[in-house]
Amino acid sequence: MISALGLSTFSNPILAQKPILKQSNLAKYTIKGTITDELTGQKLQGASIYISEIKKGIISNAQGQFQIQLSAGNYIVEASYLGYSISTKHIQLNDTTTKNGVTEINFALNHSAVENPNVTVTSFLRATSSRKTPTPINIIKKEDLLRGSGTNLIDALSQTPGVTQLTTGPAISKPIIRGLGYNRVMVLNDGVKQEGQQWGDEHGIEIDEYNVTRIEVLKVPASIIYGSEALSGVINIVSNVPVAEGAVRGNVFSNYQSNNNLQGYHFDIAGNKKGFVWGINGSSKTASDYQNKYDGYVFNSKFKELDASAYAGIERDWGYTHFFVSQFNQKLGMIEGVRNMAGNFTKQLAINSLTGTLVAAIPATDADFSSTNPNIPFQHIIHTKYTLDNNIKWGEGRLKANIAYQRNERMEYGNIVEPAEKSLYFDLGTLNYSFQYLLPEKNNWKHTIGVNGMQQQNKNKGVEALIPEYTTTELGMFFYTQKKISDFTFSGGARIDKKGVEFNELSSNTPNYLNSKIYIQPQQHQKDFGDIAGSFGMTYEASKEWVFKLNIARGYRAPNMSELGSNGAHEGTNRYEYGNPNLVSEKSLQFDLGAEWSNEHVSFTGNVFYNMVTGYIYYQKLNSVLGGDSILTKNDQKFYAFAYKQQNANLYGAECNLDFHPHPLDGLHIENTLSYVRGTFNNSVDYSNNLPSIPPFRWLSEIKYEFGNATNNKNNYVSVQLDNISTQNNPFTGYNTETATPGYTLINVGMGTHIKHNGKQFCTLTLVAQNLTDIAYQNHLSRLKYTDENLATGRMGVYNMGRNFSVKLNLPLVFD
């Protein structure tokens, strides 16, 4: 909730004084009011008032009162209080809408049993009520993250309908939205497009999960605003929210998980003194090997992570400017799944002898499993980011300017004889920029024009290379608008983009199918990709309970460098991959239809979609000139040769959520979420027309009971969740890429409480048991499913994590 963001409590006697009048030069206005319980009229102390458009907020005082100064303009003001529905109001501040420069707005919050869907979203350039957005969007709050037990950030997102994850162990997860993933999903962090080699199977997102305040998941093509790589949707992650004037707030957080002995710690503190804002935070996370009842301890699934960030800025009547710096530093083992005849995981060991250095495979020991230092092979990722974020009042409108530089260093160590040798070392530098002008709202029209793009360069510093060095330039311009007519809200716009890529083909000694080596003169490529995106959406608020939504969006994605220029072996996939410089951009046309209904005790959300993708890119096995499969040899290991191709595909599916709270047991939550997606090629590939990486049908059912009294507002809860995953009988079987995956049901149990001392919140304690019955299962989108066979049991691959108990403790810090 917003109260967890560190906003200060307003207790100044100014409320009893004369109101602050508008100053003609600065155009200051004041909004004030009271926040109460709708049923009892009780004044709510500590309720949050937040204006996300300008990142400004305050907390109500002991009388439930608040007061905040703003410049002229239009704002969405959001009021929230733990245990109550969120309420939003739209206000317009100018000489004619205020009295002596003051506007009074009061909020009577409903102690609703269901979560009010009318919340503020920021993924559409300017703050917008979720009821007025024509696209399906889900909000994950910090409170939701605290109640989960995932080992990384995408674990928590995978609870969202329509969102799944492609995993390589507990530390690497990539988001999949409605069956499309990799760099078809754009990840934003505090307004900056996250650039970290998104094309790789074994590449996760480099964001500190303990420093996340809020996540918005947009599940439609959003190329109109964000350009290429927003083909299937956007995950907008908000980390830093400056606190209110006069406040100094922070948190101390710790997390322990039993299955892999995960220990996580986090500290943050932030302040605001006369408009000067600042904040620092740091996180650490270590884990040993995880376990399940089929594999025992999974060797080299361990990881270590150390993250830090800081920000400073100025907030004035004209707006704000914030400067952020952050670094994500992670070491993680790469799971190969190699076992001996007895079914024991093995590790490589270098042995010096009279004849030289030998490499032997010996069984991993208990000390190896319990260590948190990854063994070879392992990855070391360092992601450093600098961001300058500005929101400036310019004329009657507002200018948003965001400039960021990020450096992603991805190093892979794979030589047991030379452990310090970097087998792979991608050094990616990216300059992002975004400028948007929000025109003043007139006659219920909201126009936004903008330009954004990036400059990018990748260098190879390792002894091997999978993709060539390259430079990329992107530039796009767009126009987006919203119009409210009675109960209808229309939105849409258009965008034009240009992207240029320059690279030299990887040359040198490329192995061929005859196991000899031939020299290929490198060819220089300069590729240009340009495209147009557009969207049209409409919402109809038929009543206080019913909202209907329609959206049509055209998106696109330029081929990534792996698809264009790769030339190397992927040991984890047993593939030797060739890029295809003749690929063209993928294009998507998606239709969405949705409906929402809610009252005090029941809420329902349903969405159906159909997505036509032109030029869908996939990899296809190559044939040898001698007949049969093309097989290449590298370091005495054989690989099947694959190259990237493309053809048309279709995806369709639905999601729905039903949240029921039977009266008078308002604390009882019965929630069910269903997600289904189907993806097919227009023409079969190696006798299979199913798209790869499509999740099976999922039914998530939860019973939760919140209890307490008027003092703690039902801050305690217990819950039981059934996570039902159906059998995936429609895998992409072409070239033995995927196999069918059996279904399974996981039982998860949770409980939590807010502990108070002297009437104030002292700490939050959360306990979660995940996979309580210790089911051995393989997720269809787990890459470990295709590692080596366990010769002792005949089971293929490695299984997911078994039973796991999680304990989370959060202590808020207040130094007002």
PDB file of C-alpha atoms in Angstrom, residues 12 190 243 353-354 366 441:
ATOM      1  CA  ASN A  12       0.981  20.850  11.122  1.00  0.00           C
ATOM      2  CA  ASP A 190      11.889   3.458 -13.076  1.00  0.00           C
ATOM      3  CA  VAL A 243       9.145  10.334   0.580  1.00  0.00           C
ATOM      4  CA  SER A 353      50.054 -35.294 -13.391  1.00  0.00           C
ATOM      5  CA  LEU A 354      53.390 -36.023 -15.003  1.00  0.00           C
ATOM      6  CA  ASP A 366      27.673 -32.492   0.941  1.00  0.00           C
ATOM      7  CA  GLU A 441      -6.078  18.671 -20.685  1.00  0.00           C
TER       8      GLU A 441
END
